[in-house]
Amino acid sequence: MRPTGRGYAVLGTAVLLLAAGWWTRLGLLMVLGAAGAALVLCALVLVAGPATAELTRSVRPGRVARGGTATAVLRLRVPAGARRAGFAVLDHVDGVPYVLRPGRPAAASVTVLEHRLPTDARGRFRLGPLILHRGDALGLARHRTVVGGPAELIVHPRRRLARSGGGIGPAEPEGPAAGLFRQGSDDLRDVREYLPGDETRHLHWKATAHTGRLMVRDLAEPRQSMLTVLLDTRAGVMDAPVFEEAVEVAAALLDAALTAGHRARLRTATSTVVAADEAIDGRRRILDVLAEVRPDAPAAGALGVGAETVGRLAIVTATGPDRVVARQRYPAAADVVVLAVGAGRTAEAVLRTWNGSRG
C-alpha cells in the first residue's frame, strides 16, 4: 500500500502549501494544504487491508504453434459485501505487463477477463506474477497483492504438412531404402496363429479363412521404420529467419512420421537426442524441444548421429553434402536425405519438393 505518482504529487503540494501558510500566516494556504494531505490519507485508508477478491488464471491452450492463438483467461470473484470498485488486474508475460480493468464486478459472481498472448516467436514463456491492484477513485493510492502463481505458454514451430513417404527425387533411382517407410511395418515376415494381445489390424483374413483359425501377420521392423532428423544447430550456419525455416522443416518431418505410426528421433549438433514412438506424447515431447532449440552449437563442430539406431536420416541444414557423400559419411543410416534451406529455399518450398517426391 502506497500513494501513486499522483498521490505523491498531491502530498508534496500539500506540504508546500502548509509551509507557505505557516510562513506567510495565511490560513487559506494552510487549509488547502491540510485538505490535500487528508485526501491522500483517506485514499490510503480506503485501499488498506488484505485482498478480498479471488483471482485465478488459465492458459488456453498451454501449447500453440507459432502464429496461432493463445489466451490467458482470468476469473475474478468478489465476495458479497466487499468493495467492488477500483479493481485492476496486472499480469505479466516474460516481464511485460498487461493491465486489465474489470470495471465494477458483480458481487458474489465470477467476472471473466481475457488477454491475447504473444505467439510470434518460438519459446517457453513465463506468465506471472498475477497481481490484484486496488485503487481509490481519485487515483491517489494503490494496494497491490500477488494473488496468482506462475503459468507457462510453450510456442511450438509453425505447423506445416509433410508426407511420411517423401524425400526421394523423381530423377533418382529406386533402391532398397527408397521411400521413407516403404519397408516399414508392412514387411511380412510370417503368418502365425493369433495370440492374446495381438493387434486386430494385423489379422490375415485370407489365412484365417483357409485354416479356420484367427491368423495374424508377423511383421518385420527393419531400420527403415525409424526416421532420424538431424537439425543443424551450429552457430553461424544459418541466420535467424533461415533457422526458423529449418526448425519448421524438422518439425513437419517428425510430425509426419509419428502420425503415420513410426518411430522418430530428433538430434541436434549439440548431441541433443529426443526419441519418440507415440503419436501424441511423442509429438509433444519433440515439439517442446524444438520450441527452445537455438543455433548455439560450436561453429566448427561436425554433425554426428552417434552410435544409436538411425533408420532413415534427414539432415536439415543450409548447405550440406550431396546424397552420395552423405551416404558415405553416415553408413549406419538406411538412407540419407539432405534438405537445404536458405538462399531462396523456404520451408514451404523444401517441403513441397519432399511431398511431391516419389516414395
XYZ file of N, CA and C in Angstrom, residues 2 44 49 63 86 89 109 121 125 155 177 180 184-185 191 193 197 204 221 223 253 260 308 319 321 339:
78
model
N 0.633 2.118 -0.977
C 1.408 3.345 -1.044
C 0.704 4.338 -1.963
N -5.367 6.211 1.252
C -4.593 5.097 1.800
C -5.452 4.214 2.699
N -5.742 -2.947 3.891
C -6.365 -4.218 4.245
C -6.063 -5.298 3.233
N -0.066 -25.038 -25.128
C 0.898 -25.202 -26.213
C 0.227 -24.768 -27.501
N -12.688 0.095 -8.223
C -11.258 0.379 -8.174
C -10.362 -0.803 -8.431
N -6.374 -5.642 -12.775
C -5.592 -6.875 -12.726
C -4.337 -6.669 -13.556
N -20.186 -13.159 -7.841
C -20.221 -13.818 -9.145
C -18.834 -13.720 -9.764
N 6.831 -15.730 -31.787
C 8.168 -16.313 -31.689
C 8.083 -17.624 -30.920
N 7.427 -19.380 -22.517
C 7.181 -18.072 -21.936
C 6.538 -18.215 -20.553
N 5.386 -22.085 -27.159
C 5.086 -21.801 -28.561
C 5.941 -22.725 -29.425
N 16.147 -48.653 -50.018
C 15.676 -47.717 -48.992
C 14.811 -46.626 -49.583
N 10.259 -43.305 -47.537
C 10.635 -43.130 -46.147
C 10.406 -44.379 -45.322
N 8.675 -50.473 -43.941
C 8.412 -50.299 -42.518
C 7.560 -51.420 -41.978
N 6.488 -51.046 -41.329
C 5.691 -52.038 -40.618
C 4.889 -52.929 -41.555
N 3.248 -65.692 -41.224
C 1.847 -65.708 -40.790
C 1.744 -66.750 -39.692
N -0.551 -68.028 -35.834
C -1.841 -68.015 -35.179
C -1.943 -66.845 -34.198
N -3.409 -60.292 -27.136
C -2.554 -59.109 -27.144
C -2.160 -58.665 -28.530
N -4.737 -61.604 -40.704
C -4.579 -62.032 -42.098
C -5.840 -62.817 -42.460
N 10.445 -55.381 -38.455
C 10.655 -53.982 -38.127
C 12.064 -53.579 -38.533
N 15.151 -51.201 -40.061
C 15.555 -49.882 -39.596
C 14.925 -48.761 -40.409
N 8.626 -33.029 -40.617
C 9.037 -34.409 -40.923
C 8.773 -35.332 -39.732
N 2.085 -41.204 -38.811
C 1.981 -42.444 -39.573
C 2.242 -43.681 -38.721
N 23.600 -44.729 -31.931
C 22.269 -45.306 -31.799
C 21.694 -45.650 -33.169
N 23.574 -25.654 -45.991
C 24.375 -26.259 -47.058
C 24.869 -27.596 -46.546
N 26.374 -31.884 -47.763
C 26.923 -32.758 -48.799
C 25.820 -33.270 -49.708
N 18.239 -31.922 -46.744
C 17.244 -30.883 -47.022
C 17.870 -29.531 -46.691
